Coordinates of C-alpha atoms in Angstrom, one line a residue:
M12 CA -48.9 27.4 49.9
P13 CA -45.2 26.9 50.0
S14 CA -43.8 25.4 47.3
T15 CA -42.5 21.6 47.1
P16 CA -38.9 21.7 46.8
E17 CA -37.5 20.0 43.4
A18 CA -35.9 16.6 43.8
A19 CA -32.1 16.9 43.6
P20 CA -30.9 15.5 40.2
R21 CA -30.4 11.5 39.9
Q22 CA -26.6 10.7 39.6
I23 CA -26.2 8.0 36.7
A24 CA -23.2 5.8 36.4
V25 CA -21.2 6.0 33.4
F26 CA -20.1 2.7 32.0
D27 CA -17.6 3.0 29.4
T28 CA -17.0 -0.1 26.8
S29 CA -14.4 1.7 24.6
L30 CA -12.0 -1.2 25.3
R31 CA -14.4 -3.9 24.9
D32 CA -17.3 -3.1 22.5
G33 CA -15.7 -0.1 21.0
E34 CA -12.1 -1.8 20.2
Q35 CA -13.9 -5.2 18.8
A36 CA -15.3 -2.8 15.8
P37 CA -13.1 -3.3 12.6
G38 CA -10.5 -0.5 12.4
F39 CA -10.2 0.1 16.1
S40 CA -8.3 -3.0 17.5
M41 CA -5.6 -2.0 20.2
N42 CA -2.8 -3.8 21.8
T43 CA -2.1 -4.2 25.4
A44 CA 0.3 -0.9 25.7
Q45 CA -2.6 1.1 23.7
K46 CA -5.3 -0.1 25.8
L47 CA -3.0 0.7 29.1
K48 CA -2.6 4.7 28.0
L49 CA -6.4 4.7 27.1
A50 CA -7.6 3.4 30.5
H51 CA -5.3 5.7 32.4
A52 CA -7.2 8.5 30.4
L53 CA -10.4 6.9 31.1
R54 CA -9.5 6.8 34.9
K55 CA -8.9 10.7 35.0
L56 CA -12.1 11.0 33.1
K57 CA -13.8 9.5 36.1
V58 CA -15.9 6.7 34.3
D59 CA -17.7 4.9 37.1
V60 CA -17.1 1.4 35.3
M61 CA -14.4 0.5 32.9
E62 CA -15.1 -2.6 30.5
I63 CA -11.6 -3.5 29.7
G64 CA -12.3 -6.5 27.2
F65 CA -13.7 -10.0 26.9
A66 CA -11.5 -12.4 28.8
A67 CA -12.3 -15.5 27.2
A68 CA -12.2 -14.3 23.6
S69 CA -8.5 -14.4 23.4
P70 CA -5.0 -14.6 25.1
G71 CA -4.7 -11.1 24.2
D72 CA -7.8 -9.7 25.8
A73 CA -6.8 -11.8 28.9
E74 CA -3.5 -10.3 28.8
A75 CA -4.7 -6.7 28.4
I76 CA -7.5 -7.1 31.3
H77 CA -4.8 -8.5 33.6
A78 CA -2.7 -5.7 32.7
I79 CA -4.9 -2.6 33.5
S80 CA -6.3 -4.5 36.7
S81 CA -2.4 -4.7 37.9
E82 CA -1.5 -0.9 37.0
I83 CA -4.6 0.6 37.8
G84 CA -7.1 -1.7 39.6
Y85 CA -5.3 -1.2 43.0
L86 CA -5.5 2.9 42.7
P87 CA -8.1 4.4 45.1
D88 CA -9.6 6.5 42.6
A89 CA -9.8 3.4 39.9
P90 CA -13.2 2.8 38.4
M91 CA -14.5 -0.5 38.6
L92 CA -13.0 -2.8 36.2
C93 CA -15.2 -5.1 34.3
S94 CA -14.8 -8.2 31.8
L95 CA -17.6 -9.4 29.5
A96 CA -18.3 -13.3 29.9
R97 CA -21.0 -15.9 28.3
A98 CA -23.0 -17.8 30.7
T99 CA -20.4 -20.7 30.9
E100 CA -18.0 -21.6 33.4
R101 CA -15.0 -21.4 31.2
D102 CA -15.8 -17.8 30.7
I103 CA -16.8 -16.9 34.3
D104 CA -12.9 -18.3 35.5
A105 CA -11.2 -16.7 32.7
A106 CA -12.7 -13.1 33.9
E107 CA -12.0 -13.8 37.5
R108 CA -8.1 -14.9 36.3
A109 CA -8.0 -11.5 34.5
L110 CA -9.6 -9.3 37.0
R111 CA -7.8 -10.5 40.0
P112 CA -5.6 -7.9 40.6
A113 CA -8.3 -5.3 40.9
R114 CA -9.8 -4.1 43.9
R115 CA -13.4 -4.0 42.7
S116 CA -14.3 -5.9 39.8
R117 CA -17.4 -6.8 38.0
L118 CA -18.5 -9.7 35.6
H119 CA -20.6 -8.8 32.8
L120 CA -22.4 -11.8 31.9
F121 CA -24.5 -11.9 28.8
F122 CA -27.1 -14.1 27.4
G123 CA -29.7 -13.7 24.2
T124 CA -33.1 -13.8 25.3
S125 CA -35.2 -12.9 22.0
D126 CA -36.6 -15.6 20.3
L127 CA -34.4 -15.4 17.3
H128 CA -31.3 -15.6 20.0
L129 CA -33.1 -18.5 21.6
A130 CA -33.6 -20.5 18.5
A131 CA -30.6 -19.5 16.2
K132 CA -27.8 -19.3 18.6
H133 CA -28.6 -20.9 21.9
K134 CA -31.1 -23.7 20.5
M135 CA -33.0 -23.8 23.5
E136 CA -36.4 -23.1 25.1
K137 CA -37.5 -20.5 27.3
P138 CA -37.2 -22.6 30.8
E139 CA -33.7 -23.7 30.0
A140 CA -32.7 -20.3 29.4
L141 CA -34.0 -19.2 32.5
Q142 CA -31.7 -22.1 34.1
T143 CA -29.1 -21.3 32.3
I144 CA -29.3 -18.0 33.4
E145 CA -29.6 -18.8 37.2
R146 CA -26.8 -21.4 37.1
A147 CA -24.3 -18.8 35.5
L148 CA -25.1 -16.3 38.0
R149 CA -25.0 -18.5 41.3
M150 CA -21.6 -20.0 39.9
A151 CA -20.3 -16.4 39.5
K152 CA -21.9 -15.2 42.9
G153 CA -19.1 -14.3 45.5
R154 CA -16.3 -14.2 42.9
F155 CA -16.4 -10.4 41.8
T156 CA -17.4 -7.1 43.7
E157 CA -20.4 -7.1 41.5
I158 CA -22.2 -8.9 38.5
E159 CA -24.1 -7.1 35.6
F160 CA -26.5 -9.0 33.9
S161 CA -27.4 -8.4 29.8
A162 CA -30.3 -9.5 28.4
E163 CA -29.0 -9.6 24.9
D164 CA -31.5 -8.3 22.0
A165 CA -33.6 -7.3 24.8
L166 CA -35.6 -4.8 22.6
R167 CA -36.5 -7.7 20.0
T168 CA -37.1 -9.7 23.2
D169 CA -41.0 -10.8 24.4
P170 CA -41.9 -8.2 26.7
A171 CA -43.3 -10.8 29.4
F172 CA -40.0 -13.1 29.1
L173 CA -37.7 -10.4 29.2
K174 CA -39.1 -9.4 32.6
E175 CA -39.1 -13.0 33.8
A176 CA -35.3 -13.2 32.6
L177 CA -34.2 -10.0 34.4
E178 CA -36.4 -11.1 37.6
C179 CA -34.6 -14.5 37.6
A180 CA -31.2 -12.7 37.1
A181 CA -32.0 -10.3 39.9
A182 CA -32.7 -13.2 42.3
A183 CA -29.9 -15.2 41.5
G184 CA -27.3 -12.5 42.4
A185 CA -27.3 -9.6 39.5
D186 CA -26.3 -6.3 40.8
V187 CA -26.9 -4.7 37.6
L188 CA -29.9 -5.6 34.8
N189 CA -28.7 -4.1 31.5
V190 CA -31.1 -3.8 28.8
P191 CA -29.8 -3.4 25.7
D192 CA -30.6 -2.7 21.9
T193 CA -28.0 -5.1 20.7
V194 CA -28.8 -3.9 17.2
G195 CA -29.8 -0.4 17.3
Y196 CA -33.4 -0.9 16.6
T197 CA -35.6 0.9 18.8
S198 CA -36.8 4.3 19.1
P199 CA -36.8 6.7 22.0
E200 CA -40.6 6.7 22.4
E201 CA -40.4 2.6 22.5
I202 CA -37.5 2.6 24.8
Y203 CA -38.7 5.0 27.4
T204 CA -42.0 3.1 27.9
L205 CA -39.8 -0.1 28.3
F206 CA -37.8 1.4 30.9
A207 CA -40.4 2.9 32.9
D208 CA -42.5 -0.4 33.0
L209 CA -39.4 -2.5 33.8
T210 CA -38.4 0.0 36.4
A211 CA -41.6 -0.1 37.9
N212 CA -42.4 -3.7 37.7
V213 CA -39.6 -6.2 37.8
A214 CA -39.1 -7.5 41.2
R215 CA -35.6 -6.9 42.5
P216 CA -33.9 -6.3 45.5
D217 CA -33.5 -2.7 46.6
H218 CA -29.7 -2.0 45.4
V219 CA -30.3 -3.1 42.0
I220 CA -30.5 -0.7 39.0
F221 CA -31.4 -0.9 35.6
S222 CA -28.9 -0.2 32.6
T223 CA -29.3 0.9 29.2
H224 CA -26.9 -0.2 26.2
N225 CA -27.7 1.4 22.7
H226 CA -26.4 0.8 19.3
N227 CA -26.4 3.1 16.5
D228 CA -27.6 1.8 13.5
L229 CA -30.5 4.0 12.8
G230 CA -28.0 7.1 14.3
M231 CA -30.4 7.0 17.7
A232 CA -28.1 5.6 20.3
V233 CA -27.6 8.9 22.1
A234 CA -31.6 9.6 21.9
N235 CA -32.3 6.3 22.9
S236 CA -29.8 6.5 26.0
L237 CA -31.4 9.4 27.3
A238 CA -34.9 8.1 26.9
A239 CA -34.0 5.2 29.0
V240 CA -32.7 7.4 31.6
R241 CA -36.0 9.5 31.6
G242 CA -37.6 6.2 31.8
G243 CA -35.7 5.2 35.0
A244 CA -32.2 3.7 33.9
G245 CA -29.3 4.3 36.4
Q246 CA -26.3 3.6 34.5
V247 CA -25.5 4.2 30.8
E248 CA -23.3 2.3 28.6
C249 CA -21.3 4.5 25.9
T250 CA -17.9 4.7 24.4
I251 CA -15.6 7.5 23.5
N252 CA -16.5 9.1 19.9
G253 CA -19.2 6.6 19.8
I254 CA -17.1 4.0 18.5
G255 CA -18.2 0.4 18.3
E256 CA -19.7 -2.8 16.4
R257 CA -21.4 -1.7 12.9
A258 CA -22.5 2.1 13.1
G259 CA -21.3 2.2 16.6
N260 CA -22.5 3.1 20.5
C261 CA -23.8 5.6 22.7
A262 CA -20.9 8.4 22.5
L263 CA -20.0 9.1 26.1
E264 CA -19.0 12.7 25.2
E265 CA -22.8 13.3 23.9
V266 CA -24.8 11.7 26.6
V267 CA -22.6 13.2 29.1
M268 CA -23.1 16.8 27.8
A269 CA -26.8 16.5 27.2
L270 CA -27.0 15.7 30.8
R271 CA -25.1 18.2 31.7
T272 CA -26.3 21.0 29.6
R273 CA -29.8 20.1 30.2
E274 CA -30.0 18.7 33.8
D275 CA -33.2 21.2 34.0
H276 CA -35.0 18.7 31.4
Y277 CA -33.5 15.3 32.8
R278 CA -33.0 15.7 36.1
A279 CA -30.0 13.8 36.1
T280 CA -26.2 14.2 36.3
T281 CA -22.9 12.1 36.2
G282 CA -19.4 12.1 38.1
V283 CA -17.6 12.4 34.6
E284 CA -14.9 15.2 34.9
T285 CA -15.9 16.7 31.7
R286 CA -12.7 18.7 31.2
E287 CA -10.8 15.4 30.1
I288 CA -13.4 14.8 27.5
F289 CA -11.4 16.5 24.3
A290 CA -8.1 14.7 25.5
V291 CA -9.4 11.3 25.8
S292 CA -11.0 11.8 22.6
R293 CA -7.8 13.0 21.0
L294 CA -6.0 10.3 22.4
L295 CA -8.4 7.4 21.0
G296 CA -7.9 9.2 17.5
E297 CA -4.0 9.1 18.0
V298 CA -4.0 5.3 19.1
T299 CA -6.2 4.0 16.5
G300 CA -5.7 6.1 13.5
N301 CA -9.3 6.8 13.5
A302 CA -10.5 10.7 14.2
P303 CA -13.6 11.5 14.7
P304 CA -15.8 13.4 11.9
R305 CA -15.3 17.1 11.7
N306 CA -18.9 17.9 12.4
K307 CA -18.9 14.9 15.2
A308 CA -21.2 16.5 18.2
I309 CA -18.8 17.8 21.2
V310 CA -15.5 16.5 20.2
G311 CA -15.6 17.3 16.2
R312 CA -13.2 20.2 14.8
N313 CA -16.2 22.0 13.9
A314 CA -18.1 21.6 17.2
F315 CA -17.1 25.1 18.5
A316 CA -15.8 26.6 15.3
H317 CA -17.8 29.3 13.6
E318 CA -17.0 30.6 9.9
A319 CA -20.5 32.6 9.0
G320 CA -19.7 36.1 9.7
I321 CA -23.1 36.7 11.8
H322 CA -22.1 33.7 14.2
Q323 CA -18.5 35.1 14.4
H324 CA -19.8 38.3 15.6
G325 CA -22.1 37.1 17.7
V326 CA -19.6 34.9 19.7
L327 CA -17.5 37.7 19.8
A328 CA -19.9 40.0 21.3
D329 CA -21.4 37.3 23.6
R330 CA -20.5 33.3 22.8
R331 CA -23.7 32.3 24.4
T332 CA -25.5 33.9 21.2
Y333 CA -24.1 30.7 19.4
E334 CA -22.8 28.4 21.9
I335 CA -25.0 25.9 24.3
M336 CA -21.8 25.0 26.0
L337 CA -18.3 26.3 27.0
P338 CA -15.5 24.5 25.0
E339 CA -13.3 24.9 28.2
D340 CA -16.0 22.5 29.5
I341 CA -14.5 19.6 27.2
G342 CA -10.9 20.9 27.8
L343 CA -11.0 22.9 24.9
P344 CA -9.2 26.1 25.6
S345 CA -11.4 28.5 23.3
N346 CA -13.7 28.3 20.3
A347 CA -12.2 28.6 16.9
L348 CA -13.0 31.6 14.4
V349 CA -12.5 29.7 11.1
L350 CA -11.7 32.2 8.3
G351 CA -13.3 31.6 5.3
K352 CA -15.4 33.5 2.6
H353 CA -18.5 33.8 5.2
S354 CA -16.2 35.3 7.5
G355 CA -16.7 39.2 8.4
K356 CA -14.5 42.2 9.7
H357 CA -15.2 41.1 13.2
A358 CA -13.3 37.9 13.2
L359 CA -10.4 39.2 10.6
R360 CA -9.5 42.1 13.3
A361 CA -9.8 39.4 16.4
R362 CA -7.7 37.2 14.5
L363 CA -5.2 39.9 13.6
E364 CA -5.2 40.8 17.2
A365 CA -4.3 37.2 18.6
L366 CA -1.3 37.6 16.2
G367 CA -0.2 40.6 17.7
Q368 CA -1.2 42.8 14.5
E369 CA -2.5 46.2 15.3
L370 CA -4.0 47.9 12.2
G371 CA -5.2 51.2 11.5
S372 CA -8.7 51.4 9.6
N373 CA -7.4 52.4 6.2
R374 CA -4.9 49.5 6.4
F375 CA -7.4 47.2 7.8
E376 CA -9.9 48.0 5.1
Q377 CA -7.4 47.3 2.5
L378 CA -6.2 44.2 4.1
Y379 CA -10.2 43.1 4.5
G380 CA -10.8 43.3 0.6
D381 CA -7.7 41.5 -0.1
F382 CA -8.8 38.9 2.4
K383 CA -12.4 38.7 0.9
R384 CA -10.8 38.2 -2.5
L385 CA -8.5 35.3 -1.0
A386 CA -11.3 33.7 0.7
D387 CA -13.4 32.9 -2.3
T388 CA -10.6 31.1 -3.9
K389 CA -9.9 29.0 -0.7
R390 CA -11.5 26.9 1.8
E391 CA -10.1 28.5 4.5
V392 CA -7.7 31.6 4.9
T393 CA -4.5 30.2 7.5
D394 CA -2.7 32.4 9.5
N395 CA 0.3 32.0 6.7
D396 CA -2.1 33.7 4.3
L397 CA -2.6 36.7 6.4
C398 CA 1.0 36.9 7.0
D399 CA 1.0 36.9 3.3
L400 CA -1.1 39.6 2.9
L401 CA 0.5 41.5 5.9
A402 CA 3.7 41.3 4.2
E403 CA 3.4 44.2 1.8
D404 CA 3.6 46.6 4.6
G405 CA 6.6 45.0 6.5
R406 CA 4.5 42.9 9.0
G407 CA 4.9 39.5 7.3
H408 CA 6.5 36.3 8.6
A409 CA 9.7 36.0 10.7
W410 CA 10.2 33.0 9.0
E411 CA 9.5 32.1 5.1
L412 CA 10.0 28.6 3.6
V413 CA 12.5 28.5 0.8
R414 CA 12.6 24.3 0.4
V415 CA 12.0 21.2 2.3
E416 CA 13.5 17.7 1.9
M417 CA 12.4 14.7 3.3
R418 CA 14.2 11.0 3.4
T419 CA 12.5 8.0 4.9
G420 CA 13.1 4.2 4.7
T421 CA 12.0 1.1 5.3
K422 CA 14.5 -0.6 7.3
A423 CA 14.8 -0.1 11.2
K424 CA 18.7 1.8 10.8
E425 CA 16.9 4.5 8.6
R426 CA 15.4 7.1 10.6
P427 CA 13.5 9.4 8.8
T428 CA 15.6 12.8 8.0
A429 CA 14.2 16.4 7.0
K430 CA 16.2 19.0 5.5
V431 CA 14.7 22.9 5.6
T432 CA 15.9 25.8 4.1
L433 CA 14.3 28.7 5.8
D434 CA 14.8 32.8 5.3
H435 CA 14.7 34.6 9.0
E436 CA 13.9 38.1 9.0
T437 CA 17.0 39.2 10.8
R438 CA 19.5 36.1 10.3
G439 CA 19.0 35.6 6.7
R440 CA 19.1 32.4 5.3
L441 CA 19.8 29.0 7.4
T442 CA 19.7 25.1 6.4
T443 CA 19.2 22.5 9.1
I444 CA 18.4 18.6 9.2
G445 CA 16.4 17.3 12.0
H446 CA 15.9 13.6 12.7
G447 CA 12.8 11.5 14.2
T448 CA 10.8 8.4 14.5
G449 CA 8.6 9.9 11.8
P450 CA 8.5 12.5 9.1
F451 CA 6.8 14.9 11.2
E452 CA 8.9 14.6 14.2
A453 CA 12.1 15.2 11.7
L454 CA 10.4 18.2 10.4
T455 CA 9.9 19.5 14.0
D456 CA 13.4 18.6 14.8
A457 CA 14.4 20.8 11.8
F458 CA 12.9 23.8 12.4
C459 CA 13.7 23.5 16.2
V460 CA 17.5 23.4 15.5
A461 CA 17.0 26.8 13.1
A462 CA 15.0 28.2 15.9
E463 CA 17.5 27.3 18.2
V464 CA 14.5 26.2 21.0
D465 CA 13.6 22.9 22.8
G466 CA 10.5 21.5 21.2
T467 CA 8.0 18.5 21.2
L468 CA 5.6 17.5 18.5
E469 CA 2.5 16.9 20.6
S470 CA -0.4 16.5 17.8
V471 CA -0.6 15.9 14.2
D472 CA -4.1 16.0 12.4
A473 CA -3.8 15.6 9.0
H474 CA -7.4 15.6 6.6
Q475 CA -7.9 15.2 2.8
L476 CA -9.9 18.2 1.8
S477 CA -10.8 17.2 -2.0
R478 CA -7.2 17.4 -3.7
E479 CA -5.4 19.4 -0.7
M480 CA -4.3 17.8 2.4
E481 CA -5.2 20.2 5.7
I482 CA -2.7 19.5 8.5
E483 CA -2.8 20.8 12.0
V484 CA 0.0 20.6 14.3
G485 CA 0.5 21.2 17.9
L486 CA 3.8 21.5 19.7
T487 CA 5.3 22.7 22.9
V488 CA 8.0 24.8 22.4
D489 CA 10.4 26.3 25.6
G490 CA 7.4 25.2 27.3
V491 CA 4.4 26.8 25.6
G492 CA 1.8 25.4 23.5
I493 CA 1.7 26.5 20.0
A494 CA 0.0 25.4 17.1
G495 CA -0.3 26.0 13.4
R496 CA -2.2 25.0 10.2
S497 CA -1.9 24.7 6.2
Q498 CA -3.3 23.4 3.1
H499 CA -1.4 22.4 0.3
T500 CA -1.6 19.5 -2.4
D501 CA 1.9 18.1 -1.3
V502 CA 1.4 16.6 2.1
V503 CA 4.8 17.0 3.1
I504 CA 5.0 20.7 2.1
A505 CA 1.6 20.9 4.0
A506 CA 3.2 19.7 7.1
A507 CA 6.3 22.2 6.6
E508 CA 3.8 24.9 6.1
A509 CA 1.8 24.0 9.4
L510 CA 5.1 24.0 11.4
L511 CA 5.9 27.1 9.9
A512 CA 3.0 29.0 10.9
A513 CA 3.3 27.4 14.4
F514 CA 6.9 28.7 14.7
N515 CA 5.6 32.3 13.0
N516 CA 3.2 32.4 15.8
H517 CA 5.7 31.7 18.5
A518 CA 8.1 34.6 17.1
R519 CA 5.0 37.1 17.2
M520 CA 4.5 35.9 20.5
D521 CA 7.9 36.5 21.7
K522 CA 7.9 39.7 20.0
S523 CA 4.4 40.6 21.6
A524 CA 6.1 39.8 25.0
Q525 CA 9.3 41.8 24.4
L526 CA 7.4 44.9 23.6
A527 CA 5.3 44.6 26.8
D528 CA 8.2 44.3 29.0
A529 CA 9.7 47.4 26.9
A530 CA 6.9 49.5 28.1

């Protein structure tokens, strides 16, 4: 018998709520300019729906929604723009005003349906709750492109009443029925069963889809969202880096890459441009001052990093041995072989080659011994450390740091100033002064003056490691991206040595290019 063709994967809509649910979490508040910057990045990420605030919550939220709707909402590739609202006329009016410039708008209407919410928050019985839901939806119908209804605290709502509330909302005009685990209470087994039941048994017009929105209080937001997709959900609500109330929301990057990597299992996909994931994750960290943890799935600094020698050897031979995704798929140029006490010869040789250093067998064996002794005393061996080890046979730095001074002030007129003294392999000792809007920019400017190049500081990543600061910088120098990393107990010296590593890497790149041209 001929085999039955397998059904095409379902297209799951991605509803990003970083600018609403994510932004309202302590420590992640953003102003209008910052929200606009992130909204542009989310548009490039190609999310389907962007919830950009809660218009009635504050004048600032309404202003941000209107600004994003005006600047992005008219673009042909703009996602659906959405505002949250309670089931009141005031909230619906506020959302309509704020979203008015957008070509496509969605009202996200919510109402608590659990016995706890009905008694403690709404102080009403179930029949009155249904009337409130119906009245609000009828009031909103025709004023937005779409309406989404959320049964707040759905996972603790009586199942029979939940169906009744969802059917009421669908009949009154809701296009999307959201079933949120507002407090992160459920499990994958429970939510799969619930969505399978709801999608099969809730009466609704054909176009109406179910949405899942999960919080991470028990660490299961992504697992619960994926289980809901398996149960029939057509939309996943999530945030960049999993930010959000309390322990956060379902992380967009995790659920999207899980669907992409295991499409064979979930039989579902999204329209997200995954190569923008790392960029938007980093931007969110810069805007809010909260970078994801090193071990964060997909976007953490260690997500594609390898230190163990066995892993490094395997990845160098065939990256599929220890990587189920390509770093390029999320916008990272490559994986990272972190040199430490667990690293082996293959990783060390690969890093030396990347730095333009070709060593004979005897010299390499000697260096490897020195490297292992040093690695036992440090968390990580940096490019600067390797150059120190190589310096014995004249293969060291183009630049060496002699002294660094930093001056900052609290007054607006007092721009940060950096003074660096450097030794260059051919030009001798130089002292230069740099200025910037911040100390890192001032240091970068001083290095650029010394190197006689045009450079821009693109990123700074700083982490406290016990007593040391680890700093990684990314720059664009004469149109080329370079990076450097260093560790020190003094943050100013750590920053200067990270820049030193970047400029030494740049000098080695120039030297390698010159040798190639000469050949």
